[in-house]
Amino acid sequence: MRLTRTLLPLVAGLIFTLFVSAPAVADLVQVPGTETSLQPPQGFLLAAKFPGFERADLNASIMVTEMRAPAPEVMKAMTQEGLASRGMKLISSKTETIGGREALLLNVAQTAVGTEYLKWMLVTGDPKNTLIVVGSFPKTAEGELSEVVRKAVLTTSWSPGGGVTH
């Protein structure tokens, strides 16, 4: 009996700590006009001119594109040659699982208006729909933004037709 009275508050405290410190689906922010949510990095705000988030002071963004196109076909085009045809250089490509779906996580570089940008691109979907989430930032901010943008892109939750998939 005495042991139970001693352990009960400890176990309750441990359970409370685990729930409070664990990331929750509630941390996801719905991207207006889309069926996509994600956890934007600190300092990123909802964008006014595109679906996603931006950090204007660093010229960084996370843009969400949902389109009616078969994801397997779009993913097949995400090769070194396919990206080069769009002015991008493939740095790395890795298969991930997002919401139970296969996804590609690509790291690419692209120069626009004289500035070199780095991008983390997540491509996923189903046989009819494709979701592309692109986190972009100037190479000069790589140390500050690359890892936080990559992590944010990987929090993507996409639920075509409603509901939350994480």
PDB file of C-alpha atoms in Angstrom:
ATOM      1  CA  MET A   1       0.000   0.000   0.000  1.00  0.00           C
ATOM      2  CA  ARG A   2       2.772   2.433   0.951  1.00  0.00           C
ATOM      3  CA  LEU A   3       4.684   1.597  -2.270  1.00  0.00           C
ATOM      4  CA  THR A   4       1.584   2.340  -4.360  1.00  0.00           C
ATOM      5  CA  ARG A   5       1.156   5.767  -2.718  1.00  0.00           C
ATOM      6  CA  THR A   6       4.805   6.554  -3.462  1.00  0.00           C
ATOM      7  CA  LEU A   7       4.877   5.276  -7.035  1.00  0.00           C
ATOM      8  CA  LEU A   8       1.514   6.633  -8.185  1.00  0.00           C
ATOM      9  CA  PRO A   9       2.581  10.321  -8.172  1.00  0.00           C
ATOM     10  CA  LEU A  10       5.864   9.421  -9.900  1.00  0.00           C
ATOM     11  CA  VAL A  11       4.129   7.437 -12.659  1.00  0.00           C
ATOM     12  CA  ALA A  12       1.496  10.149 -13.105  1.00  0.00           C
ATOM     13  CA  GLY A  13       4.239  12.781 -13.364  1.00  0.00           C
ATOM     14  CA  LEU A  14       6.139  10.727 -15.929  1.00  0.00           C
ATOM     15  CA  ILE A  15       3.029  10.212 -18.070  1.00  0.00           C
ATOM     16  CA  PHE A  16       2.213  13.939 -17.903  1.00  0.00           C
ATOM     17  CA  THR A  17       5.766  14.835 -18.955  1.00  0.00           C
ATOM     18  CA  LEU A  18       5.648  12.461 -21.915  1.00  0.00           C
ATOM     19  CA  PHE A  19       2.353  13.883 -23.180  1.00  0.00           C
ATOM     20  CA  VAL A  20       3.406  17.503 -22.737  1.00  0.00           C
ATOM     21  CA  SER A  21       6.799  17.099 -24.410  1.00  0.00           C
ATOM     22  CA  ALA A  22       5.668  14.910 -27.337  1.00  0.00           C
ATOM     23  CA  PRO A  23       4.890  16.707 -30.599  1.00  0.00           C
ATOM     24  CA  ALA A  24       1.174  16.751 -31.244  1.00  0.00           C
ATOM     25  CA  VAL A  25      -0.874  16.786 -34.403  1.00  0.00           C
ATOM     26  CA  ALA A  26      -2.321  20.028 -32.988  1.00  0.00           C
ATOM     27  CA  ASP A  27       1.051  21.664 -33.772  1.00  0.00           C
ATOM     28  CA  LEU A  28       0.268  21.280 -37.471  1.00  0.00           C
ATOM     29  CA  VAL A  29      -0.878  24.426 -39.247  1.00  0.00           C
ATOM     30  CA  GLN A  30      -3.407  24.048 -42.065  1.00  0.00           C
ATOM     31  CA  VAL A  31      -2.267  25.699 -45.295  1.00  0.00           C
ATOM     32  CA  PRO A  32      -5.288  27.723 -46.472  1.00  0.00           C
ATOM     33  CA  GLY A  33      -6.774  26.541 -49.754  1.00  0.00           C
ATOM     34  CA  THR A  34      -5.139  23.115 -49.504  1.00  0.00           C
ATOM     35  CA  GLU A  35      -5.634  19.757 -47.837  1.00  0.00           C
ATOM     36  CA  THR A  36      -2.140  20.008 -46.369  1.00  0.00           C
ATOM     37  CA  SER A  37      -0.857  20.870 -42.912  1.00  0.00           C
ATOM     38  CA  LEU A  38       2.655  21.060 -41.529  1.00  0.00           C
ATOM     39  CA  GLN A  39       4.670  22.488 -38.653  1.00  0.00           C
ATOM     40  CA  PRO A  40       6.375  25.625 -39.981  1.00  0.00           C
ATOM     41  CA  PRO A  41       9.764  26.540 -38.530  1.00  0.00           C
ATOM     42  CA  GLN A  42       9.935  29.311 -35.960  1.00  0.00           C
ATOM     43  CA  GLY A  43       9.635  32.717 -37.620  1.00  0.00           C
ATOM     44  CA  PHE A  44       7.746  31.420 -40.677  1.00  0.00           C
ATOM     45  CA  LEU A  45       4.290  32.925 -41.151  1.00  0.00           C
ATOM     46  CA  LEU A  46       1.417  32.028 -43.469  1.00  0.00           C
ATOM     47  CA  ALA A  47       2.185  33.514 -46.877  1.00  0.00           C
ATOM     48  CA  ALA A  48      -0.176  36.056 -48.400  1.00  0.00           C
ATOM     49  CA  LYS A  49       0.621  35.386 -52.075  1.00  0.00           C
ATOM     50  CA  PHE A  50       0.923  31.583 -52.262  1.00  0.00           C
ATOM     51  CA  PRO A  51      -0.189  28.501 -50.316  1.00  0.00           C
ATOM     52  CA  GLY A  52       2.446  27.964 -47.663  1.00  0.00           C
ATOM     53  CA  PHE A  53       4.691  29.870 -45.295  1.00  0.00           C
ATOM     54  CA  GLU A  54       7.380  32.493 -45.629  1.00  0.00           C
ATOM     55  CA  ARG A  55      10.116  34.186 -43.715  1.00  0.00           C
ATOM     56  CA  ALA A  56      10.506  37.470 -45.567  1.00  0.00           C
ATOM     57  CA  ASP A  57      13.589  38.658 -43.653  1.00  0.00           C
ATOM     58  CA  LEU A  58      15.581  35.695 -45.013  1.00  0.00           C
ATOM     59  CA  ASN A  59      13.812  35.371 -48.382  1.00  0.00           C
ATOM     60  CA  ALA A  60      12.771  31.833 -47.419  1.00  0.00           C
ATOM     61  CA  SER A  61       9.533  29.985 -48.085  1.00  0.00           C
ATOM     62  CA  ILE A  62       7.718  26.682 -47.877  1.00  0.00           C
ATOM     63  CA  MET A  63       5.241  26.347 -50.746  1.00  0.00           C
ATOM     64  CA  VAL A  64       2.523  23.713 -51.091  1.00  0.00           C
ATOM     65  CA  THR A  65       1.331  22.544 -54.500  1.00  0.00           C
ATOM     66  CA  GLU A  66      -1.479  20.014 -54.897  1.00  0.00           C
ATOM     67  CA  MET A  67      -2.298  18.878 -58.413  1.00  0.00           C
ATOM     68  CA  ARG A  68      -4.365  16.343 -60.319  1.00  0.00           C
ATOM     69  CA  ALA A  69      -1.543  14.255 -61.724  1.00  0.00           C
ATOM     70  CA  PRO A  70      -0.468  10.702 -60.921  1.00  0.00           C
ATOM     71  CA  ALA A  71       2.173  10.900 -58.185  1.00  0.00           C
ATOM     72  CA  PRO A  72       4.085   7.837 -59.429  1.00  0.00           C
ATOM     73  CA  GLU A  73       4.654   9.573 -62.776  1.00  0.00           C
ATOM     74  CA  VAL A  74       5.681  12.871 -61.170  1.00  0.00           C
ATOM     75  CA  MET A  75       8.055  11.045 -58.814  1.00  0.00           C
ATOM     76  CA  LYS A  76       9.671   9.184 -61.741  1.00  0.00           C
ATOM     77  CA  ALA A  77      10.515  12.563 -63.307  1.00  0.00           C
ATOM     78  CA  MET A  78      12.413  13.700 -60.199  1.00  0.00           C
ATOM     79  CA  THR A  79      15.771  12.496 -61.502  1.00  0.00           C
ATOM     80  CA  GLN A  80      19.017  14.356 -62.038  1.00  0.00           C
ATOM     81  CA  GLU A  81      18.149  14.783 -65.718  1.00  0.00           C
ATOM     82  CA  GLY A  82      14.507  15.693 -65.097  1.00  0.00           C
ATOM     83  CA  LEU A  83      15.405  18.332 -62.520  1.00  0.00           C
ATOM     84  CA  ALA A  84      18.237  19.698 -64.690  1.00  0.00           C
ATOM     85  CA  SER A  85      15.690  20.328 -67.449  1.00  0.00           C
ATOM     86  CA  ARG A  86      13.995  22.713 -64.978  1.00  0.00           C
ATOM     87  CA  GLY A  87      17.232  24.442 -64.005  1.00  0.00           C
ATOM     88  CA  MET A  88      17.780  22.500 -60.774  1.00  0.00           C
ATOM     89  CA  LYS A  89      20.790  20.491 -59.621  1.00  0.00           C
ATOM     90  CA  LEU A  90      20.032  17.352 -57.620  1.00  0.00           C
ATOM     91  CA  ILE A  91      22.118  17.162 -54.436  1.00  0.00           C
ATOM     92  CA  SER A  92      20.417  14.152 -52.833  1.00  0.00           C
ATOM     93  CA  SER A  93      17.279  12.020 -53.045  1.00  0.00           C
ATOM     94  CA  LYS A  94      15.829   9.748 -50.371  1.00  0.00           C
ATOM     95  CA  THR A  95      12.648   7.713 -50.056  1.00  0.00           C
ATOM     96  CA  GLU A  96      10.522   8.550 -47.002  1.00  0.00           C
ATOM     97  CA  THR A  97       7.088   7.529 -45.739  1.00  0.00           C
ATOM     98  CA  ILE A  98       4.625  10.335 -45.089  1.00  0.00           C
ATOM     99  CA  GLY A  99       1.146   9.489 -43.797  1.00  0.00           C
ATOM    100  CA  GLY A 100       1.573   5.902 -44.929  1.00  0.00           C
ATOM    101  CA  ARG A 101       2.473   7.002 -48.464  1.00  0.00           C
ATOM    102  CA  GLU A 102       5.790   6.651 -50.221  1.00  0.00           C
ATOM    103  CA  ALA A 103       7.440  10.033 -50.684  1.00  0.00           C
ATOM    104  CA  LEU A 104      10.610  11.402 -52.206  1.00  0.00           C
ATOM    105  CA  LEU A 105      12.665  13.887 -50.227  1.00  0.00           C
ATOM    106  CA  LEU A 106      14.924  15.789 -52.571  1.00  0.00           C
ATOM    107  CA  ASN A 107      17.627  18.338 -51.825  1.00  0.00           C
ATOM    108  CA  VAL A 108      18.291  20.548 -54.841  1.00  0.00           C
ATOM    109  CA  ALA A 109      20.024  23.777 -55.780  1.00  0.00           C
ATOM    110  CA  GLN A 110      18.731  26.391 -58.205  1.00  0.00           C
ATOM    111  CA  THR A 111      19.852  29.866 -59.199  1.00  0.00           C
ATOM    112  CA  ALA A 112      17.213  32.559 -59.666  1.00  0.00           C
ATOM    113  CA  VAL A 113      17.745  36.285 -60.235  1.00  0.00           C
ATOM    114  CA  GLY A 114      21.452  35.905 -59.494  1.00  0.00           C
ATOM    115  CA  THR A 115      20.935  34.167 -56.120  1.00  0.00           C
ATOM    116  CA  GLU A 116      21.662  30.503 -55.437  1.00  0.00           C
ATOM    117  CA  TYR A 117      18.821  28.819 -53.550  1.00  0.00           C
ATOM    118  CA  LEU A 118      18.744  25.477 -51.821  1.00  0.00           C
ATOM    119  CA  LYS A 119      15.505  23.524 -51.642  1.00  0.00           C
ATOM    120  CA  TRP A 120      14.044  20.627 -49.728  1.00  0.00           C
ATOM    121  CA  MET A 121      11.303  19.087 -51.874  1.00  0.00           C
ATOM    122  CA  LEU A 122       8.824  16.474 -50.692  1.00  0.00           C
ATOM    123  CA  VAL A 123       6.872  14.699 -53.435  1.00  0.00           C
ATOM    124  CA  THR A 124       4.095  12.246 -52.594  1.00  0.00           C
ATOM    125  CA  GLY A 125       0.554  11.363 -53.566  1.00  0.00           C
ATOM    126  CA  ASP A 126      -1.558   8.638 -55.063  1.00  0.00           C
ATOM    127  CA  PRO A 127      -2.421   7.383 -58.567  1.00  0.00           C
ATOM    128  CA  LYS A 128      -4.572  10.473 -59.239  1.00  0.00           C
ATOM    129  CA  ASN A 129      -3.074  13.290 -57.144  1.00  0.00           C
ATOM    130  CA  THR A 130       0.350  14.716 -56.348  1.00  0.00           C
ATOM    131  CA  LEU A 131       1.497  16.833 -53.439  1.00  0.00           C
ATOM    132  CA  ILE A 132       4.732  18.793 -53.705  1.00  0.00           C
ATOM    133  CA  VAL A 133       6.043  20.748 -50.711  1.00  0.00           C
ATOM    134  CA  VAL A 134       9.080  22.912 -51.446  1.00  0.00           C
ATOM    135  CA  GLY A 135      11.118  24.640 -48.755  1.00  0.00           C
ATOM    136  CA  SER A 136      13.424  27.198 -50.371  1.00  0.00           C
ATOM    137  CA  PHE A 137      16.083  29.516 -48.932  1.00  0.00           C
ATOM    138  CA  PRO A 138      19.218  31.348 -50.110  1.00  0.00           C
ATOM    139  CA  LYS A 139      22.388  29.277 -49.887  1.00  0.00           C
ATOM    140  CA  THR A 140      23.793  32.033 -47.657  1.00  0.00           C
ATOM    141  CA  ALA A 141      21.229  30.986 -44.987  1.00  0.00           C
ATOM    142  CA  GLU A 142      21.991  27.262 -45.275  1.00  0.00           C
ATOM    143  CA  GLY A 143      23.450  26.952 -41.771  1.00  0.00           C
ATOM    144  CA  GLU A 144      20.445  28.619 -40.170  1.00  0.00           C
ATOM    145  CA  LEU A 145      17.644  27.163 -42.275  1.00  0.00           C
ATOM    146  CA  SER A 146      18.508  23.902 -44.010  1.00  0.00           C
ATOM    147  CA  GLU A 147      17.831  21.530 -41.119  1.00  0.00           C
ATOM    148  CA  VAL A 148      14.750  23.351 -39.776  1.00  0.00           C
ATOM    149  CA  VAL A 149      13.196  23.565 -43.243  1.00  0.00           C
ATOM    150  CA  ARG A 150      13.943  19.878 -43.905  1.00  0.00           C
ATOM    151  CA  LYS A 151      12.312  18.907 -40.617  1.00  0.00           C
ATOM    152  CA  ALA A 152       9.270  21.106 -41.326  1.00  0.00           C
ATOM    153  CA  VAL A 153       8.781  19.574 -44.777  1.00  0.00           C
ATOM    154  CA  LEU A 154       8.863  16.118 -43.179  1.00  0.00           C
ATOM    155  CA  THR A 155       5.991  17.057 -40.820  1.00  0.00           C
ATOM    156  CA  THR A 156       3.674  17.312 -43.842  1.00  0.00           C
ATOM    157  CA  SER A 157       0.211  15.886 -43.331  1.00  0.00           C
ATOM    158  CA  TRP A 158      -1.895  15.546 -46.482  1.00  0.00           C
ATOM    159  CA  SER A 159      -5.460  14.359 -46.394  1.00  0.00           C
ATOM    160  CA  PRO A 160      -7.192  14.580 -49.755  1.00  0.00           C
ATOM    161  CA  GLY A 161     -10.891  14.277 -49.092  1.00  0.00           C
ATOM    162  CA  GLY A 162     -10.644  15.422 -45.467  1.00  0.00           C
ATOM    163  CA  GLY A 163      -9.309  14.151 -42.184  1.00  0.00           C
ATOM    164  CA  VAL A 164      -5.742  14.308 -40.937  1.00  0.00           C
ATOM    165  CA  THR A 165      -3.068  11.825 -41.983  1.00  0.00           C
ATOM    166  CA  HIS A 166       0.223  12.049 -40.149  1.00  0.00           C
TER     167      HIS A 166
END
